[in-house]
Amino acid sequence: MVKKRVLQGMRPTGHLHLGNYLGTAKGMLALQEDPNYETFYMVADLHGMTTPFDPKKIMLESREVILDYLSCGLDPKKSALFLQSSLADLHVQLAYYFSTVVTVARMQHLPTYKEKVKQYPENVTMALLNYPILMAADILIYKASMVPVGMDQEPHMEVTREIARKMNLLYGLGFPEPRSLETKSRYIPSLTGEGKMSKSVEGSYINLTDNLETIKERLAKVPTDSGKGNKIPEGGGVYTLLTIVELFQGLEKRTKYEKEYKRSGIKYQDLKNELAEAIFKDLEPIQKKRRELEKDRAYIDNALKDGTERARAVASKTVKEVKEKMGLI
Ligand code: TRP
């Protein structure tokens, strides 16, 4: 059976929170266990350099990401785990070849680019403009056909398919046109009651490393109402609580609370305490594993070494092929 190759890139943005765990890590685990797929999971540290970064921290943060995912259950025997920078010679090289078939105008018009320009007007660099081309190289270098990404990355996926088509047409290459894979990634609402759980919004998230006390404190701050009403809120803090109740305590529990809301009323303090216990029960084994792995540098080093080797075997073949077809060999 020919396995479909999956490539996922994670930006190194510090510790995972509950939203990443439910939305991303669980999806990655499911793919890893699915015999139809071969999984390549990469920390996109080179992409982390397209916006301001701290050279003292970048490597540490990438390793933290690996540590987090390993703690959640990623298995280096099943998935190839590696850092993009360990294969910079190949990824960046391919991105350069790709850049010969992409116009500047196409890159400048991307909504993702415009957003970053607004966010960091002092840092509109060539690296930023090249972001989508490097991402296309990340994906096509492994001839991945599936890429688990959020909706916000769709413009980059479109660019990737365009590049694949152009390279195939101009140089007779056989790149697949990769599709985004909607992981069962759920939209995890923020604890503030507005928007989604996000690392950049203080008070919006629960960290995977939080202890019971901290989880209780964070939940205590979720804004609520009188606990009673004719209509179940479809937004705000109460909605967030009910969503998380469903994820950690099941739909039945949510339904029970919804009934209470319309009748006797919800006692939020009890709800929050019970919910905190349920969340912690799920996080405890992950935290335990993390503490074990933190002490075992060699395990992570080996996982990365092994993953890098597997990735390099595939990537170097693709680059050689492209060089040949482009007339460089
Ligand atoms: N741009 C992606 C993001 O911000 C990260 C990324 C880099 C990526 N290279 C990739 C994702 C390759 C998927 C495949 O989420």
Coordinates of C-alpha atoms and ligand atoms in Angstrom, one line a residue:
M1 CA 0.0 0.0 0.0
V2 CA 1.3 3.4 -0.9
K3 CA 1.1 5.7 2.1
K4 CA 0.1 9.3 1.7
R5 CA 2.7 11.6 3.0
V6 CA 1.7 14.3 5.5
L7 CA 3.9 17.3 6.3
Q8 CA 3.0 19.6 9.1
G9 CA 5.0 22.7 10.1
M10 CA 4.7 24.2 13.5
R11 CA 6.0 27.7 14.2
P12 CA 8.1 27.8 17.3
T13 CA 5.9 30.0 19.5
G14 CA 6.6 28.8 23.0
H15 CA 4.5 26.4 25.1
L16 CA 1.4 24.8 23.9
H17 CA -1.9 25.8 25.4
L18 CA -5.1 23.8 25.7
G19 CA -6.4 25.1 22.4
N20 CA -3.2 23.8 20.5
Y21 CA -3.5 20.5 22.3
L22 CA -7.1 19.9 21.4
G23 CA -6.9 21.5 18.0
T24 CA -3.5 20.5 16.7
A25 CA -1.7 17.8 18.8
K26 CA -4.7 15.5 18.9
G27 CA -5.0 15.7 15.1
M28 CA -1.3 14.9 14.7
L29 CA -1.6 11.9 16.9
A30 CA -4.5 10.6 15.0
L31 CA -2.6 10.8 11.7
Q32 CA 0.4 9.2 13.2
E33 CA -1.6 6.2 14.2
D34 CA -3.4 6.0 10.9
P35 CA -1.7 3.3 8.7
N36 CA -2.7 5.3 5.5
Y37 CA -0.3 8.0 6.3
E38 CA 3.4 8.6 6.7
T39 CA 3.9 11.6 9.0
F40 CA 6.6 14.2 8.8
Y41 CA 6.4 16.8 11.6
M42 CA 8.7 19.8 11.3
V43 CA 9.4 22.9 13.5
A44 CA 9.4 25.8 11.1
D45 CA 12.2 27.7 12.8
L46 CA 13.3 29.4 9.7
H47 CA 9.8 30.8 9.3
G48 CA 10.2 32.0 12.9
M49 CA 12.9 34.3 11.6
T50 CA 10.6 36.2 9.3
T51 CA 9.4 38.3 12.2
P52 CA 11.5 39.7 15.0
F53 CA 13.1 36.9 17.1
D54 CA 15.7 36.4 19.8
P55 CA 18.8 34.5 18.7
K56 CA 19.3 33.4 22.3
K57 CA 15.9 31.8 22.4
I58 CA 15.1 30.4 19.0
M59 CA 16.7 27.0 19.4
L60 CA 15.4 26.6 22.9
E61 CA 11.8 27.4 21.8
S62 CA 12.0 24.9 18.9
R63 CA 13.1 22.2 21.3
E64 CA 10.2 23.1 23.6
V65 CA 7.8 22.6 20.8
I66 CA 9.3 19.1 20.2
L67 CA 9.1 18.4 23.9
D68 CA 5.5 19.5 24.1
Y69 CA 4.5 17.3 21.2
L70 CA 6.4 14.3 22.5
S71 CA 4.7 14.7 25.8
C72 CA 1.4 14.6 24.1
G73 CA 2.2 11.3 22.6
L74 CA 4.0 11.8 19.3
D75 CA 6.2 8.8 18.7
P76 CA 9.6 9.4 17.0
K77 CA 9.5 5.9 15.7
K78 CA 6.3 6.5 13.9
S79 CA 6.6 10.2 12.9
A80 CA 9.7 11.9 11.6
L81 CA 10.4 14.9 13.9
F82 CA 12.9 17.5 12.8
L83 CA 13.8 21.2 12.7
Q84 CA 13.6 23.0 9.4
S85 CA 17.0 24.6 10.0
S86 CA 18.7 21.2 10.2
L87 CA 17.8 20.9 6.5
A88 CA 18.2 24.5 5.6
D89 CA 20.7 23.6 2.9
L90 CA 17.9 21.7 1.0
H91 CA 14.8 23.6 2.0
V92 CA 16.2 27.0 1.3
Q93 CA 17.9 25.8 -1.9
L94 CA 14.6 24.5 -3.2
A95 CA 12.8 27.7 -2.2
Y96 CA 15.4 29.6 -4.3
Y97 CA 14.6 27.4 -7.4
F98 CA 10.9 27.9 -6.8
S99 CA 11.4 31.7 -6.5
T100 CA 12.3 31.8 -10.2
V101 CA 8.7 31.0 -11.1
V102 CA 6.9 33.3 -8.7
T103 CA 6.4 37.0 -9.3
V104 CA 7.0 39.7 -6.6
A105 CA 3.5 41.0 -7.3
R106 CA 1.9 37.7 -6.5
M107 CA 3.6 37.6 -3.1
Q108 CA 2.9 41.2 -2.2
H109 CA -0.8 40.7 -2.8
L110 CA -1.2 37.9 -0.3
P111 CA -3.5 38.8 2.6
T112 CA -1.1 37.0 5.0
Y113 CA 1.8 39.2 3.8
K114 CA -0.2 42.4 4.1
E115 CA -1.3 41.5 7.6
K116 CA 2.3 41.1 8.7
V117 CA 3.3 44.3 7.1
K118 CA 0.7 46.1 9.2
Q119 CA 1.8 44.3 12.3
Y120 CA 5.6 44.9 11.8
P121 CA 6.0 47.9 9.5
E122 CA 9.7 48.1 10.5
N123 CA 10.4 44.5 9.4
V124 CA 9.2 44.1 5.9
T125 CA 12.1 41.9 4.9
M126 CA 12.8 39.7 1.9
A127 CA 12.4 36.7 4.3
L128 CA 8.9 37.8 5.0
L129 CA 8.1 38.2 1.3
N130 CA 9.6 34.8 0.7
Y131 CA 7.6 33.1 3.5
P132 CA 5.1 31.3 1.2
I133 CA 7.8 30.1 -1.2
L134 CA 9.8 28.5 1.6
M135 CA 6.6 26.9 2.9
A136 CA 6.0 25.5 -0.6
A137 CA 9.5 24.1 -0.5
D138 CA 8.8 22.6 2.9
I139 CA 5.8 20.7 1.5
L140 CA 6.9 19.8 -2.0
I141 CA 10.4 18.7 -1.0
Y142 CA 8.7 15.7 0.6
K143 CA 6.1 15.4 -2.2
A144 CA 3.5 15.6 0.6
S145 CA 0.0 15.3 -0.6
M146 CA -1.7 16.3 2.7
V147 CA -0.9 19.3 4.9
P148 CA -2.9 19.8 8.1
V149 CA -3.2 23.5 8.4
G150 CA -5.7 26.1 9.6
M151 CA -7.9 28.1 7.3
D152 CA -5.6 31.1 7.6
Q153 CA -2.9 29.2 5.7
E154 CA -5.1 28.5 2.6
P155 CA -3.5 31.3 0.6
H156 CA -0.1 29.7 1.1
M157 CA -1.5 26.3 0.0
E158 CA -2.8 27.9 -3.1
V159 CA 0.7 29.3 -3.8
T160 CA 2.2 25.9 -3.2
R161 CA -0.2 24.3 -5.8
E162 CA 0.6 27.1 -8.3
I163 CA 4.3 26.4 -7.9
A164 CA 3.9 22.7 -8.3
R165 CA 1.9 23.2 -11.5
K166 CA 4.5 25.6 -12.9
M167 CA 7.5 23.5 -12.0
N168 CA 5.7 20.5 -13.6
L169 CA 4.8 22.4 -16.7
L170 CA 8.1 24.2 -17.2
Y171 CA 10.5 21.5 -16.2
G172 CA 8.6 18.2 -16.5
L173 CA 8.7 17.5 -12.8
G174 CA 6.1 15.4 -11.0
F175 CA 5.1 17.4 -7.9
P176 CA 1.7 16.5 -6.4
E177 CA -0.8 19.4 -5.8
P178 CA -1.1 19.1 -2.0
R179 CA -4.4 19.6 -0.2
S180 CA -5.0 21.1 3.2
L181 CA -6.3 18.6 5.6
E182 CA -9.0 19.9 7.9
T183 CA -7.9 18.2 11.1
K184 CA -10.6 17.7 13.6
S185 CA -9.2 21.0 14.8
R186 CA -11.9 22.6 16.8
Y187 CA -12.3 26.2 17.4
I188 CA -11.5 26.5 21.1
P189 CA -13.0 29.7 22.5
S190 CA -11.1 32.1 24.7
L191 CA -11.5 32.2 28.5
T192 CA -12.1 35.9 28.2
G193 CA -15.3 35.1 26.3
E194 CA -14.1 36.9 23.2
G195 CA -12.5 35.2 20.2
K196 CA -10.4 32.1 20.4
M197 CA -7.9 30.8 22.9
S198 CA -4.6 32.4 21.9
K199 CA -1.1 32.7 23.3
S200 CA -1.0 36.3 22.5
V201 CA -4.0 37.2 24.6
E202 CA -3.3 37.2 28.3
G203 CA -6.1 35.5 30.3
S204 CA -7.4 33.6 27.3
Y205 CA -5.7 30.3 27.7
I206 CA -4.8 27.4 30.0
N207 CA -1.2 26.1 29.5
L208 CA -0.5 22.4 29.2
T209 CA 1.9 22.8 32.1
D210 CA -0.6 24.4 34.5
N211 CA -1.2 22.7 37.8
L212 CA -4.7 22.3 39.3
E213 CA -4.4 25.5 41.4
T214 CA -3.5 27.6 38.3
I215 CA -6.3 26.0 36.2
K216 CA -8.8 26.9 39.0
E217 CA -7.5 30.5 39.1
R218 CA -7.8 30.9 35.4
L219 CA -11.3 29.4 35.3
A220 CA -12.3 31.6 38.2
K221 CA -11.7 34.7 36.0
V222 CA -14.0 33.5 33.2
P223 CA -16.9 36.1 33.1
T224 CA -20.3 34.5 33.7
D225 CA -23.9 35.7 34.2
S226 CA -26.7 35.0 36.8
G227 CA -26.7 31.3 35.7
K228 CA -30.2 31.4 34.5
G229 CA -32.1 32.3 31.3
N230 CA -34.4 31.2 28.5
K231 CA -31.7 31.0 25.9
I232 CA -28.3 29.3 26.2
P233 CA -25.6 31.9 25.4
E234 CA -23.9 31.5 22.0
G235 CA -20.9 33.5 22.9
G236 CA -19.1 35.0 25.9
G237 CA -17.7 33.3 29.0
V238 CA -20.6 30.9 29.6
Y239 CA -20.4 29.6 26.1
T240 CA -16.6 29.1 26.5
L241 CA -17.3 27.1 29.8
L242 CA -19.9 24.9 28.2
T243 CA -17.7 24.2 25.2
I244 CA -14.8 23.1 27.4
V245 CA -17.2 21.1 29.6
E246 CA -18.2 19.2 26.6
L247 CA -14.6 18.5 25.5
F248 CA -13.4 17.3 28.9
Q249 CA -16.5 16.0 30.6
G250 CA -18.7 15.0 27.7
L251 CA -21.8 16.1 25.9
E252 CA -24.1 14.7 28.6
K253 CA -22.6 16.9 31.2
R254 CA -23.0 19.9 28.9
T255 CA -26.7 19.0 28.3
K256 CA -27.2 18.7 32.0
Y257 CA -25.8 22.2 32.6
E258 CA -27.9 23.6 29.8
K259 CA -31.0 22.2 31.4
E260 CA -30.1 23.7 34.7
Y261 CA -29.6 27.0 33.0
K262 CA -33.2 27.0 31.9
R263 CA -34.5 25.8 35.2
S264 CA -32.8 25.9 38.6
G265 CA -29.8 27.8 37.4
I266 CA -26.1 26.9 37.2
K267 CA -23.8 27.3 40.2
Y268 CA -20.7 28.5 38.3
Q269 CA -18.3 28.0 41.2
D270 CA -19.2 24.3 41.3
L271 CA -19.0 24.0 37.5
K272 CA -15.6 25.6 37.4
N273 CA -14.2 23.5 40.2
E274 CA -15.4 20.3 38.6
L275 CA -14.2 21.3 35.2
A276 CA -10.7 22.3 36.5
E277 CA -10.4 18.8 38.0
A278 CA -11.4 17.2 34.7
I279 CA -9.0 19.2 32.7
F280 CA -6.2 18.5 35.1
K281 CA -6.9 14.8 35.0
D282 CA -6.3 14.9 31.3
L283 CA -3.2 17.1 31.5
E284 CA -1.5 15.3 34.4
P285 CA -0.1 12.3 32.4
I286 CA 1.2 14.8 29.7
Q287 CA 2.9 16.8 32.4
K288 CA 4.4 13.7 34.0
K289 CA 5.8 12.6 30.6
R290 CA 7.1 16.1 30.0
R291 CA 9.0 16.0 33.3
E292 CA 10.6 12.7 32.4
L293 CA 11.6 13.9 28.9
E294 CA 13.0 17.1 30.3
K295 CA 15.6 15.1 32.1
D296 CA 16.4 13.0 29.1
R297 CA 18.2 15.3 26.6
A298 CA 19.5 12.3 24.7
Y299 CA 16.0 11.1 23.9
I300 CA 15.1 14.3 22.2
D301 CA 18.5 14.6 20.5
N302 CA 18.0 11.1 19.1
A303 CA 14.5 11.7 18.1
L304 CA 15.6 14.7 16.1
K305 CA 18.6 13.0 14.7
D306 CA 16.6 10.1 13.5
G307 CA 13.8 12.4 12.1
T308 CA 16.3 14.6 10.3
E309 CA 18.0 11.6 8.7
R310 CA 14.6 10.3 7.4
A311 CA 13.7 13.7 6.1
R312 CA 17.1 14.3 4.5
A313 CA 16.8 11.0 2.5
V314 CA 13.6 12.2 0.9
A315 CA 14.5 15.9 0.6
S316 CA 18.0 15.4 -1.0
K317 CA 16.4 13.2 -3.7
T318 CA 13.9 15.9 -4.6
V319 CA 16.5 18.6 -4.8
K320 CA 18.7 16.5 -7.0
E321 CA 15.7 15.8 -9.3
V322 CA 14.9 19.5 -9.6
K323 CA 18.6 20.4 -10.3
E324 CA 18.7 17.9 -13.0
K325 CA 15.5 19.0 -14.7
M326 CA 16.5 22.7 -14.4
G327 CA 19.8 21.9 -16.1
L328 CA 22.1 22.3 -13.2
I329 CA 23.4 18.7 -13.2
Ligands
TRP1 N1 2.9 28.9 7.9 C1 2.6 27.8 8.9 C2 1.8 28.4 10.0 O1 2.0 29.5 10.4 C3 3.8 27.1 9.4 C4 4.5 26.3 8.3 C5 5.7 26.5 7.8 C6 3.9 25.2 7.7 N2 6.0 25.6 6.9 C7 4.9 24.8 6.8 C8 2.7 24.5 7.8 C9 4.7 23.7 6.0 C10 2.5 23.4 7.0 C11 3.5 23.0 6.1 O2 1.0 27.7 10.6

